[in-house]
Amino acid sequence: MQIGIALPNQVRDVDAAVLPGWARLAEEAGFAIVGTTGRNAYPGVADTVALAVAAAVTSRVELLSHVMLTATWPAPLLAKELAGIDGVSGGRLTLGIGVGGRPDDFVAEGYGMRGRGARTERDLHTFHEVWSGQVTGDNPAVPAGTRRIPLLFGGFSPAALGRMARWGEGYVGGAVPPAYAAGTFDAARTAWSDAGRDGSPRVVALAYFALTDGERGRANVYDYYSSAGTDYAQLTSSTVATSPGAIAEAVTAFGDLGATDLVLIPATDDLDEVKRAADAAL
């Protein structure tokens, strides 16, 4: 199982200046993946910006959005932006996609909650058209040689899992305890098999951690998920790993579930967290 670490781009009031150093330290520490969290209506840094930062200061790690709310964007513009990030990174971007569930994230006129699933389906066609260099005016939108960026999908509904099986290379689970994740991982594998796909999907697990200040980390995670309701915010914040042993337990538990990857999501923006997490997980 590959182990990655996310950037703290959606910690409330994150110090954006830590992101380049965080990405560099993550690569130097030996993590396989640098990830980003996607949300619009929150005082963080957009995942596209965070991915671009990581692309510019690293040379080896995979870059992964887990997940980006693509239905909140005009598809042609997002496709071009993502192609640029992937190009800067030398082809290291994997796009994790989710349709979103918080109304306040849909801030652009004409890109509301209604119809977001169908819009995502249309957007996927647009992404592939743009990345393949199809011309809608006088010029293609991207340089020659631009590749089709690999896709992963999050979500729990049958529609989301079916979209993953048709379009994707695998599934991104929620930031929930292993016992909760097991069922969604199995559902993703079933959808994959039912769609006639060979082999097994990539399955990415997510887990929050806060080793420097566990109390603050749990408070930050509760704040982030508070819009989803008290029960879910309490569930998610209660799972934050606050000791090296808890991180090691998460690695073992998700490995036992057959996850191909585990991304550790920081609950604070303290740069010391990168080395602490690496010591515990790698």
XYZ file of N, CA and C in Angstrom:
846
model
N 0.843 -1.193 0.000
C 0.000 0.000 0.000
C 0.880 1.246 0.000
N 0.608 2.152 -0.928
C 1.325 3.423 -0.971
C 0.803 4.360 0.120
N 1.714 5.129 0.701
C 1.343 6.090 1.736
C 1.606 7.498 1.219
N 0.599 8.336 1.322
C 0.744 9.733 0.924
C 0.368 10.659 2.062
N 0.606 11.925 1.837
C 0.213 12.956 2.795
C -0.405 14.110 2.017
N -1.444 14.678 2.567
C -2.096 15.811 1.914
C -1.463 17.121 2.355
N -1.639 18.124 1.536
C -1.330 19.490 1.939
C -2.438 19.997 2.860
N -2.138 20.908 3.759
C -3.172 21.436 4.657
C -3.960 22.571 4.013
N -4.344 22.402 2.758
C -4.925 23.522 2.023
C -6.334 23.885 2.473
N -7.004 22.985 3.193
C -8.331 23.329 3.691
C -8.404 23.327 5.213
N -7.279 23.545 5.880
C -7.315 23.895 7.299
C -7.791 25.348 7.402
N -8.712 25.610 8.299
C -9.256 26.975 8.404
C -8.132 27.992 8.595
N -8.160 29.040 7.745
C -7.193 30.138 7.811
C -5.752 29.644 7.699
N -5.552 28.639 6.844
C -4.216 28.095 6.619
C -3.245 29.207 6.223
N -2.020 29.098 6.684
C -0.949 29.981 6.211
C -0.504 29.441 4.854
N -0.963 30.061 3.788
C -0.695 29.549 2.445
C 0.789 29.445 2.143
N 1.600 30.241 2.814
C 3.033 30.232 2.552
C 3.703 28.923 2.957
N 3.025 28.087 3.755
C 3.643 26.810 4.153
C 3.518 25.752 3.065
N 2.650 25.953 2.080
C 2.358 24.879 1.131
C 3.569 24.446 0.297
N 4.374 25.355 -0.255
C 5.542 24.876 -1.014
C 6.495 24.052 -0.166
N 6.816 24.546 1.031
C 7.718 23.814 1.896
C 7.145 22.473 2.315
N 5.840 22.430 2.560
C 5.172 21.186 2.936
C 5.337 20.142 1.828
N 5.076 20.551 0.590
C 5.190 19.613 -0.529
C 6.620 19.107 -0.683
N 7.601 20.013 -0.567
C 9.009 19.595 -0.670
C 9.367 18.609 0.435
N 8.964 18.915 1.663
C 9.269 18.026 2.772
C 8.606 16.667 2.608
N 7.390 16.662 2.084
C 6.690 15.395 1.868
C 7.455 14.498 0.906
N 7.943 15.084 -0.171
C 8.719 14.292 -1.127
C 10.031 13.820 -0.507
N 10.718 14.705 0.181
C 11.992 14.345 0.813
C 11.812 13.263 1.870
N 10.673 13.257 2.545
C 10.424 12.283 3.599
C 10.112 10.899 3.055
N 9.767 10.805 1.771
C 9.509 9.509 1.172
C 8.060 9.178 0.911
N 7.156 10.138 1.098
C 5.759 9.874 0.767
C 5.606 9.673 -0.743
N 4.659 8.811 -1.129
C 4.431 8.510 -2.545
C 3.467 9.479 -3.206
N 2.640 10.130 -2.400
C 1.558 10.973 -2.910
C 1.518 12.269 -2.114
N 1.262 13.372 -2.781
C 0.882 14.626 -2.128
C -0.532 14.947 -2.591
N -1.447 15.079 -1.632
C -2.849 15.254 -1.974
C -3.390 16.619 -1.621
N -4.615 16.874 -2.086
C -5.316 18.123 -1.782
C -6.784 17.839 -1.525
N -7.382 18.678 -0.690
C -8.808 18.604 -0.388
C -9.526 19.720 -1.127
N -10.692 19.403 -1.685
C -11.413 20.389 -2.487
C -12.635 20.942 -1.780
N -12.691 22.255 -1.689
C -13.885 22.937 -1.169
C -13.775 24.402 -1.551
N -14.903 25.025 -1.861
C -14.902 26.431 -2.263
C -15.294 27.362 -1.118
N -16.369 27.051 -0.408
C -16.894 27.960 0.609
C -16.234 27.688 1.955
N -14.938 27.943 2.002
C -14.168 27.714 3.225
C -12.888 28.519 3.120
N -12.367 29.056 4.238
C -11.186 29.920 4.163
C -9.879 29.137 4.055
N -9.725 28.444 2.921
C -8.511 27.703 2.629
C -7.940 28.137 1.294
N -7.150 27.252 0.684
C -6.534 27.507 -0.614
C -7.121 26.532 -1.621
N -7.542 27.016 -2.770
C -8.151 26.168 -3.791
C -7.239 25.005 -4.155
N -7.843 23.858 -4.395
C -7.022 22.684 -4.680
C -6.245 22.824 -5.979
N -6.769 23.541 -6.951
C -5.992 23.753 -8.172
C -4.717 24.535 -7.889
N -4.825 25.549 -7.031
C -3.648 26.339 -6.666
C -2.660 25.472 -5.892
N -3.161 24.712 -4.930
C -2.289 23.865 -4.128
C -1.594 22.809 -4.981
N -2.303 22.229 -5.932
C -1.695 21.235 -6.822
C -0.621 21.872 -7.696
N -0.885 23.080 -8.169
C 0.112 23.770 -8.990
C 1.369 24.068 -8.188
N 1.203 24.471 -6.941
C 2.350 24.715 -6.058
C 3.163 23.440 -5.911
N 2.489 22.340 -5.607
C 3.191 21.073 -5.420
C 3.868 20.609 -6.702
N 3.220 20.834 -7.831
C 3.823 20.446 -9.111
C 5.134 21.172 -9.346
N 5.194 22.424 -8.925
C 6.366 23.246 -9.208
C 7.559 22.933 -8.320
N 7.319 22.388 -7.121
C 8.424 22.236 -6.171
C 8.797 20.780 -5.905
N 8.144 19.842 -6.606
C 8.471 18.423 -6.452
C 8.809 17.830 -7.810
N 9.381 16.625 -7.788
C 9.745 15.982 -9.061
C 9.374 14.511 -9.125
N 8.951 13.926 -8.009
C 8.706 12.485 -7.976
C 7.294 12.102 -7.571
N 6.753 12.732 -6.546
C 5.498 12.277 -5.956
C 4.330 12.417 -6.927
N 3.369 11.525 -6.788
C 2.095 11.676 -7.475
C 1.319 12.805 -6.814
N 0.589 13.572 -7.613
C -0.281 14.633 -7.116
C -1.728 14.168 -7.268
N -2.509 14.260 -6.191
C -3.851 13.682 -6.192
C -4.840 14.618 -5.520
N -5.929 14.935 -6.203
C -7.033 15.659 -5.568
C -8.005 14.629 -5.001
N -8.374 14.821 -3.713
C -9.231 13.803 -3.079
C -10.307 14.460 -2.207
N -11.333 15.039 -2.821
C -11.613 15.084 -4.246
C -11.895 16.518 -4.657
N -11.769 16.781 -5.964
C -12.067 18.091 -6.507
C -13.537 18.157 -6.913
N -14.179 19.282 -6.623
C -15.593 19.465 -6.952
C -15.702 20.034 -8.360
N -15.501 19.187 -9.337
C -15.397 19.653 -10.723
C -16.691 20.255 -11.245
N -17.831 19.844 -10.696
C -19.114 20.354 -11.182
C -19.345 21.810 -10.802
N -18.465 22.381 -9.984
C -18.588 23.802 -9.628
C -17.828 24.698 -10.605
N -17.188 24.112 -11.603
C -16.344 24.841 -12.555
C -16.918 24.750 -13.972
N -16.651 25.753 -14.831
C -16.863 25.573 -16.269
C -15.860 24.552 -16.800
N -16.350 23.502 -17.411
C -15.499 22.359 -17.760
C -14.331 22.710 -18.684
N -14.526 23.506 -19.752
C -13.380 23.774 -20.634
C -12.242 24.504 -19.920
N -12.585 25.437 -19.038
C -11.552 26.183 -18.325
C -10.822 25.287 -17.320
N -11.577 24.451 -16.605
C -10.942 23.552 -15.645
C -10.060 22.532 -16.362
N -10.534 22.016 -17.486
C -9.732 21.040 -18.237
C -8.390 21.638 -18.645
N -8.407 22.880 -19.089
C -7.156 23.530 -19.484
C -6.251 23.745 -18.275
N -6.830 24.184 -17.162
C -6.037 24.430 -15.968
C -5.396 23.133 -15.466
N -6.158 22.064 -15.457
C -5.622 20.785 -15.004
C -4.533 20.272 -15.938
N -4.721 20.455 -17.227
C -3.688 20.047 -18.175
C -2.389 20.799 -17.918
N -2.505 22.078 -17.563
C -1.310 22.856 -17.251
C -0.607 22.355 -16.011
N -1.379 22.034 -14.965
C -0.790 21.491 -13.738
C -0.098 20.168 -14.030
N -0.768 19.314 -14.785
C -0.175 18.021 -15.125
C 1.098 18.204 -15.939
N 1.084 19.157 -16.859
C 2.270 19.412 -17.667
C 3.433 19.923 -16.848
N 3.166 20.856 -15.940
C 4.216 21.386 -15.070
C 4.835 20.269 -14.238
N 4.007 19.324 -13.806
C 4.489 18.235 -12.951
C 5.210 17.141 -13.723
N 5.165 17.200 -15.047
C 5.747 16.113 -15.835
C 4.855 14.894 -15.886
N 3.542 15.094 -15.792
C 2.602 13.982 -15.905
C 2.406 13.219 -14.613
N 2.301 13.944 -13.487
C 2.162 13.272 -12.189
C 0.809 13.511 -11.529
N -0.137 14.135 -12.232
C -1.428 14.456 -11.638
C -2.418 13.313 -11.832
N -3.136 12.983 -10.764
C -4.316 12.125 -10.836
C -5.479 12.937 -10.295
N -6.557 12.991 -11.051
C -7.700 13.822 -10.685
C -8.755 12.981 -9.981
N -8.926 13.229 -8.681
C -10.032 12.639 -7.948
C -11.219 13.582 -8.008
N -12.382 13.053 -8.374
C -13.567 13.864 -8.656
C -14.700 13.495 -7.700
N -15.395 14.516 -7.217
C -16.637 14.329 -6.477
C -17.649 15.355 -6.932
N -18.941 15.022 -6.831
C -19.964 15.958 -7.312
C -20.286 17.023 -6.268
N -19.916 16.806 -5.017
C -20.169 17.796 -3.981
C -21.522 17.630 -3.327
N -21.621 18.016 -2.067
C -22.867 17.892 -1.337
C -23.235 19.101 -0.504
N -22.384 20.135 -0.511
C -22.658 21.347 0.264
C -23.127 22.451 -0.695
N -24.336 22.946 -0.543
C -24.834 23.963 -1.473
C -23.941 25.189 -1.575
N -23.288 25.576 -0.474
C -22.516 26.812 -0.525
C -21.230 26.687 -1.331
N -20.837 25.473 -1.708
C -19.662 25.321 -2.568
C -19.960 25.675 -4.023
N -21.223 25.726 -4.385
C -21.607 25.983 -5.773
C -21.823 27.481 -5.945
N -20.711 28.196 -6.022
C -20.742 29.659 -5.932
C -20.876 30.343 -7.289
N -20.598 29.656 -8.388
C -20.635 30.285 -9.705
C -22.041 30.200 -10.292
N -22.512 31.302 -10.839
C -23.844 31.341 -11.425
C -23.947 30.305 -12.553
N -25.010 29.516 -12.512
C -25.213 28.490 -13.526
C -24.596 27.153 -13.183
N -23.926 27.073 -12.035
C -23.271 25.818 -11.634
C -23.733 25.443 -10.226
N -25.053 25.293 -10.083
C -25.625 24.991 -8.782
C -25.689 23.495 -8.511
N -26.290 23.157 -7.380
C -26.422 21.759 -6.966
C -27.295 20.962 -7.944
N -28.340 21.578 -8.406
C -29.285 20.876 -9.271
C -28.601 20.413 -10.547
N -28.740 19.143 -10.856
C -28.201 18.597 -12.097
C -26.710 18.366 -12.087
N -26.083 18.373 -10.914
C -24.627 18.273 -10.888
C -24.107 16.908 -11.343
N -24.906 15.855 -11.146
C -24.477 14.543 -11.613
C -24.440 14.474 -13.129
N -25.513 14.915 -13.752
C -25.551 14.930 -15.216
C -24.508 15.888 -15.774
N -24.292 17.010 -15.091
C -23.276 17.957 -15.538
C -21.885 17.326 -15.466
N -21.640 16.541 -14.431
C -20.349 15.871 -14.316
C -20.130 14.921 -15.490
N -21.167 14.201 -15.879
C -21.041 13.289 -17.029
C -20.656 14.074 -18.283
N -21.310 15.203 -18.513
C -20.966 16.030 -19.678
C -19.549 16.570 -19.552
N -19.192 16.966 -18.360
C -17.861 17.529 -18.145
C -16.768 16.514 -18.454
N -17.000 15.265 -18.123
C -15.993 14.236 -18.394
C -15.727 14.109 -19.884
N -16.770 14.190 -20.674
C -16.578 14.196 -22.125
C -15.762 15.426 -22.546
N -16.091 16.574 -21.976
C -15.370 17.805 -22.313
C -13.895 17.694 -21.930
N -13.614 17.179 -20.723
C -12.224 17.013 -20.297
C -11.443 16.214 -21.331
N -11.985 15.101 -21.723
C -11.260 14.235 -22.655
C -11.116 14.878 -24.026
N -12.114 15.627 -24.446
C -12.002 16.334 -25.726
C -10.889 17.376 -25.668
N -10.860 18.156 -24.580
C -9.828 19.185 -24.443
C -8.453 18.545 -24.373
N -8.287 17.520 -23.545
C -6.978 16.898 -23.352
C -6.480 16.193 -24.606
N -7.388 15.744 -25.457
C -6.980 15.083 -26.702
C -6.682 16.079 -27.818
N -6.864 17.382 -27.527
C -6.501 18.404 -28.498
C -7.557 18.710 -29.533
N -8.799 18.306 -29.287
C -9.849 18.619 -30.253
C -10.050 20.127 -30.321
N -10.244 20.611 -31.514
C -10.322 22.049 -31.767
C -11.780 22.469 -31.870
N -12.168 23.461 -31.060
C -13.517 24.008 -31.158
C -13.511 25.385 -31.818
N -12.367 26.039 -31.852
C -12.225 27.312 -32.550
C -11.097 27.181 -33.542
N -10.181 28.121 -33.542
C -9.041 28.052 -34.447
C -7.901 27.214 -33.888
N -7.867 27.033 -32.563
C -6.745 26.364 -31.926
C -7.216 25.386 -30.857
N -6.434 24.341 -30.616
C -6.705 23.521 -29.432
C -6.409 24.322 -28.178
N -6.954 23.883 -27.047
C -6.781 24.611 -25.796
C -5.504 24.239 -25.073
N -4.875 23.130 -25.462
C -3.723 22.620 -24.710
C -2.583 22.303 -25.681
N -1.341 22.251 -25.192
C -0.212 21.930 -26.064
C -0.300 20.521 -26.637
N 0.315 20.321 -27.770
C 0.405 18.987 -28.357
C 1.121 18.064 -27.379
N 0.658 16.837 -27.312
C 1.266 15.878 -26.405
C 0.631 15.836 -25.030
N -0.378 16.699 -24.781
C -1.089 16.656 -23.507
C -1.766 15.299 -23.349
N -1.658 14.716 -22.179
C -2.230 13.382 -21.971
C -3.606 13.478 -21.302
N -4.311 12.373 -21.343
C -5.555 12.250 -20.593
C -5.201 11.944 -19.141
N -5.587 12.809 -18.263
C -5.242 12.674 -16.854
C -6.037 11.522 -16.245
N -5.382 10.631 -15.508
C -6.114 9.535 -14.862
C -7.150 10.071 -13.875
N -8.271 9.364 -13.780
C -9.394 9.808 -12.966
C -9.723 8.795 -11.872
N -9.982 9.314 -10.687
C -10.568 8.548 -9.597
C -11.862 9.245 -9.192
N -12.746 8.531 -8.524
C -14.035 9.112 -8.152
C -14.363 8.795 -6.704
N -14.934 9.785 -6.019
C -15.460 9.596 -4.685
C -16.972 9.592 -4.720
N -17.572 9.318 -3.573
C -19.031 9.302 -3.472
C -19.536 7.945 -3.038
N -20.805 7.932 -2.630
C -21.381 6.712 -2.071
C -22.600 6.217 -2.845
N -23.167 7.049 -3.699
C -24.400 6.676 -4.390
C -24.118 5.688 -5.519
N -25.129 4.915 -5.929
C -24.946 4.034 -7.084
C -24.502 4.790 -8.334
N -24.996 6.018 -8.507
C -24.596 6.803 -9.683
C -23.110 7.128 -9.635
N -22.608 7.503 -8.457
C -21.187 7.831 -8.320
C -20.320 6.605 -8.561
N -20.727 5.472 -8.018
C -19.946 4.247 -8.197
C -19.986 3.784 -9.653
N -21.128 3.952 -10.302
C -21.209 3.602 -11.714
C -20.334 4.496 -12.573
N -20.286 5.786 -12.224
C -19.419 6.715 -12.945
C -17.954 6.316 -12.775
N -17.586 5.922 -11.568
C -16.224 5.453 -11.302
C -15.882 4.261 -12.181
N -16.818 3.309 -12.280
C -16.542 2.096 -13.046
C -16.458 2.359 -14.544
N -17.211 3.353 -15.034
C -17.192 3.654 -16.470
C -15.999 4.498 -16.879
N -15.644 5.478 -16.042
C -14.680 6.489 -16.446
C -13.330 6.389 -15.750
N -13.295 5.757 -14.597
C -12.146 5.929 -13.725
C -11.180 4.775 -13.665
N -10.125 5.033 -12.903
C -9.135 4.013 -12.585
C -9.333 3.489 -11.161
N -10.259 4.103 -10.421
C -10.474 3.634 -9.074
C -11.313 4.587 -8.253
N -11.272 4.375 -6.947
C -12.205 4.979 -6.005
C -11.459 5.669 -4.869
N -11.997 6.812 -4.423
C -11.487 7.518 -3.251
C -12.543 7.430 -2.156
N -12.187 6.817 -1.032
C -13.130 6.686 0.063
C -13.254 7.964 0.865
N -14.209 7.990 1.769
C -14.366 9.129 2.661
C -13.384 9.054 3.812
N -13.232 10.161 4.501
C -12.336 10.217 5.658
C -13.083 9.693 6.878
N -13.296 8.365 6.887
C -14.075 7.702 7.928
C -13.262 6.542 8.498
N -13.659 6.006 9.653
C -12.926 4.872 10.220
C -12.934 3.671 9.284
N -11.940 2.798 9.406
C -11.889 1.614 8.536
C -13.176 0.793 8.537
N -13.818 0.663 9.682
C -15.043 -0.120 9.748
C -16.140 0.461 8.862
N -16.175 1.788 8.734
C -17.151 2.439 7.863
C -16.704 2.358 6.401
N -15.409 2.419 6.182
C -14.895 2.420 4.813
C -15.033 1.074 4.133
N -15.041 -0.001 4.902
C -15.041 -1.344 4.321
C -16.196 -1.532 3.344
N -17.392 -1.102 3.733
C -18.548 -1.292 2.867
C -18.453 -0.518 1.571
N -17.939 0.714 1.628
C -17.829 1.501 0.405
C -16.744 0.943 -0.510
N -15.664 0.432 0.065
C -14.641 -0.198 -0.761
C -15.222 -1.409 -1.489
N -15.996 -2.219 -0.760
C -16.605 -3.394 -1.386
C -17.596 -2.987 -2.470
N -18.354 -1.919 -2.215
C -19.314 -1.446 -3.220
C -18.599 -0.971 -4.476
N -17.452 -0.310 -4.306
C -16.682 0.145 -5.465
C -16.172 -1.044 -6.275
N -15.693 -2.056 -5.594
C -15.197 -3.248 -6.304
C -16.333 -3.971 -7.035
N -17.513 -4.006 -6.403
C -18.660 -4.641 -7.050
C -19.079 -3.873 -8.297
N -19.125 -2.549 -8.202
C -19.486 -1.725 -9.363
C -18.488 -1.931 -10.490
N -17.226 -2.029 -10.142
C -16.164 -2.269 -11.125
C -16.395 -3.588 -11.856
N -16.641 -4.631 -11.082
C -16.866 -5.953 -11.669
C -18.136 -5.978 -12.509
N -19.206 -5.351 -11.999
C -20.481 -5.333 -12.727
C -20.369 -4.602 -14.052
N -19.441 -3.650 -14.139
C -19.237 -2.906 -15.389
C -18.355 -3.666 -16.373
N -17.898 -4.851 -15.983
C -17.069 -5.653 -16.871
C -15.618 -5.236 -16.921
N -15.177 -4.475 -15.930
C -13.785 -4.044 -15.919
C -12.891 -5.187 -15.433
N -11.730 -5.292 -16.037
C -10.771 -6.322 -15.638
C -10.060 -5.930 -14.357
N -9.588 -6.918 -13.624
C -8.798 -6.663 -12.440
C -9.607 -6.000 -11.345
N -8.940 -5.175 -10.562
C -9.574 -4.486 -9.442
C -9.295 -3.001 -9.526
N -10.203 -2.179 -9.000
C -9.963 -0.730 -9.029
C -8.909 -0.322 -8.014
N -8.264 0.762 -8.280
C -7.446 1.401 -7.254
C -8.382 1.898 -6.153
N -8.017 1.709 -4.911
C -8.856 2.117 -3.785
C -8.010 2.968 -2.843
N -8.373 4.242 -2.728
C -7.616 5.192 -1.921
C -8.364 5.473 -0.627
N -7.712 5.225 0.490
C -8.269 5.530 1.805
C -7.732 6.867 2.299
N -8.512 7.534 3.143
C -8.140 8.826 3.712
C -8.239 8.758 5.227
N -7.297 9.390 5.908
C -7.326 9.421 7.369
C -6.717 10.719 7.881
N -7.412 11.397 8.783
C -6.895 12.622 9.372
C -5.904 12.324 10.494
N -4.971 13.255 10.691
C -4.031 13.126 11.798
C -3.655 14.510 12.319
N -3.239 14.549 13.583
C -2.722 15.773 14.216
C -1.827 15.332 15.358
N -0.529 15.330 15.129
C 0.414 14.821 16.115
C 0.983 15.921 17.018
N 1.111 17.118 16.493
C 1.673 18.212 17.280
C 0.672 18.749 18.296
N -0.580 18.884 17.897
C -1.625 19.419 18.764
C -2.929 18.699 18.424
N -3.153 17.570 19.069
C -4.315 16.754 18.759
C -5.630 17.439 19.032
N -5.705 18.186 20.118
C -6.960 18.866 20.455
C -7.324 19.896 19.398
N -6.337 20.676 18.969
C -6.611 21.672 17.924
C -6.958 20.988 16.607
N -6.281 19.892 16.304
C -6.564 19.183 15.075
C -7.991 18.660 15.035
N -8.437 18.076 16.126
C -9.802 17.561 16.165
C -10.820 18.698 16.060
N -10.515 19.826 16.692
C -11.405 20.981 16.588
C -11.474 21.483 15.149
N -10.344 21.480 14.453
C -10.329 21.925 13.057
C -11.147 20.994 12.167
N -11.020 19.699 12.369
C -11.778 18.750 11.556
C -13.268 18.862 11.855
N -13.620 19.021 13.123
C -15.033 19.224 13.466
C -15.570 20.463 12.757
N -14.794 21.535 12.778
C -15.222 22.774 12.123
C -15.439 22.551 10.631
N -14.518 21.838 10.008
C -14.602 21.629 8.566
C -15.872 20.868 8.183
N -16.257 19.891 8.992
C -17.406 19.046 8.661
C -18.688 19.479 9.364
N -18.658 20.583 10.080
C -19.833 20.993 10.844
C -21.045 21.263 9.958
N -20.811 21.674 8.719
C -21.937 21.943 7.828
C -22.665 20.669 7.426
N -22.030 19.512 7.632
C -22.664 18.231 7.306
C -23.499 17.697 8.463
N -23.521 18.415 9.582
C -24.297 17.991 10.736
C -23.418 17.543 11.886
N -23.963 17.666 13.079
C -23.191 17.365 14.281
C -22.713 15.915 14.314
N -23.568 14.980 13.949
C -23.198 13.564 14.045
C -21.998 13.250 13.162
N -22.039 13.719 11.918
C -20.929 13.411 11.011
C -19.662 14.145 11.434
N -19.807 15.382 11.884
C -18.637 16.141 12.337
C -17.994 15.468 13.538
N -18.823 14.963 14.456
C -18.274 14.262 15.622
C -17.600 12.963 15.213
N -18.219 12.216 14.300
C -17.632 10.960 13.839
C -16.267 11.204 13.220
N -16.186 12.167 12.316
C -14.942 12.402 11.606
C -13.863 12.955 12.533
N -14.215 13.895 13.376
C -13.206 14.474 14.259
C -12.717 13.466 15.289
N -13.572 12.519 15.665
C -13.163 11.517 16.652
C -12.137 10.536 16.096
N -12.012 10.469 14.777
C -11.091 9.511 14.166
C -9.703 10.104 13.915
N -9.504 11.388 14.207
C -8.203 12.009 13.966
C -7.133 11.275 14.777
N -6.107 10.801 14.090
C -5.002 10.109 14.753
C -4.123 11.136 15.450
N -3.973 11.017 16.757
C -3.224 12.013 17.522
C -1.946 11.447 18.128
N -1.565 10.246 17.724
C -0.323 9.644 18.204
C 0.282 8.815 17.084
N 1.604 8.596 17.105
C 2.219 7.729 16.092
C 1.590 6.339 16.066
N 1.232 5.815 17.230
C 0.610 4.504 17.274
C -0.720 4.467 16.549
N -1.495 5.542 16.663
C -2.790 5.594 15.982
C -2.611 5.646 14.470
N -1.577 6.344 14.005
C -1.305 6.350 12.567
C -0.902 4.949 12.108
N -0.046 4.287 12.875
C 0.373 2.930 12.514
C -0.827 1.988 12.471
N -1.760 2.147 13.399
C -2.965 1.321 13.399
C -3.810 1.572 12.154
N -3.910 2.830 11.742
C -4.670 3.150 10.535
C -4.022 2.522 9.311
N -2.707 2.579 9.229
C -1.997 1.958 8.106
C -2.315 0.473 8.053
N -2.247 -0.201 9.177
C -2.524 -1.632 9.224
C -3.971 -1.931 8.861
N -4.908 -1.165 9.437
C -6.326 -1.437 9.222
C -6.729 -1.234 7.771
N -6.279 -0.151 7.162
C -6.653 0.081 5.765
C -5.932 -0.901 4.837
N -4.714 -1.277 5.199
C -4.043 -2.311 4.427
C -4.796 -3.617 4.470
N -5.336 -3.973 5.627
C -6.112 -5.205 5.762
C -7.384 -5.167 4.927
N -7.911 -3.967 4.671
C -9.104 -3.823 3.839
C -8.790 -3.878 2.341
N -7.510 -3.964 2.008
C -7.123 -4.021 0.610
C -6.993 -2.686 -0.072
N -6.904 -1.597 0.707
C -6.669 -0.289 0.088
C -5.319 -0.313 -0.622
N -5.277 0.272 -1.791
C -4.012 0.354 -2.526
C -3.189 1.551 -2.086
N -3.862 2.545 -1.497
C -3.211 3.788 -1.083
C -3.891 4.299 0.181
N -3.110 4.966 1.009
C -3.640 5.694 2.163
C -3.019 7.078 2.159
N -3.878 8.103 2.146
C -3.412 9.486 2.231
C -3.751 10.024 3.611
N -2.729 10.470 4.326
C -2.896 11.074 5.641
C -3.178 12.565 5.464
N -4.276 13.033 6.021
C -4.686 14.427 5.846
C -4.376 15.195 7.116
N -3.561 16.240 7.040
C -3.225 17.002 8.246
C -4.406 17.830 8.728
N -4.556 17.896 10.029
C -5.613 18.701 10.619
C -5.103 20.046 11.124
N -3.790 20.283 10.994
C -3.202 21.591 11.275
C -2.186 21.886 10.177
N -1.691 23.121 10.147
C -0.705 23.489 9.124
C 0.697 23.601 9.699
N 0.979 22.891 10.777
C 2.297 22.886 11.410
C 3.256 22.038 10.565
N 4.299 22.645 10.037
C 5.232 21.930 9.154
C 5.890 20.723 9.825
N 6.008 20.735 11.137
C 6.603 19.599 11.830
C 5.782 18.324 11.641
N 4.524 18.478 11.264
C 3.660 17.317 11.076
C 4.156 16.388 9.969
N 4.827 16.932 8.969
C 5.272 16.104 7.850
C 6.259 15.041 8.335
N 7.279 15.456 9.042
C 8.278 14.498 9.539
C 7.663 13.561 10.566
N 6.832 14.077 11.452
C 6.200 13.233 12.459
C 5.359 12.134 11.797
N 4.598 12.510 10.775
C 3.767 11.527 10.084
C 4.625 10.505 9.352
N 5.704 10.982 8.727
C 6.588 10.055 8.018
C 7.213 9.048 8.984
N 7.643 9.518 10.134
C 8.242 8.613 11.124
C 7.252 7.556 11.583
N 5.972 7.928 11.629
C 4.950 6.996 12.115
C 4.462 6.029 11.044
N 4.457 6.487 9.780
C 3.761 5.714 8.744
C 4.662 5.020 7.747
N 5.891 5.509 7.574
C 6.729 4.981 6.502
C 7.781 3.993 7.030
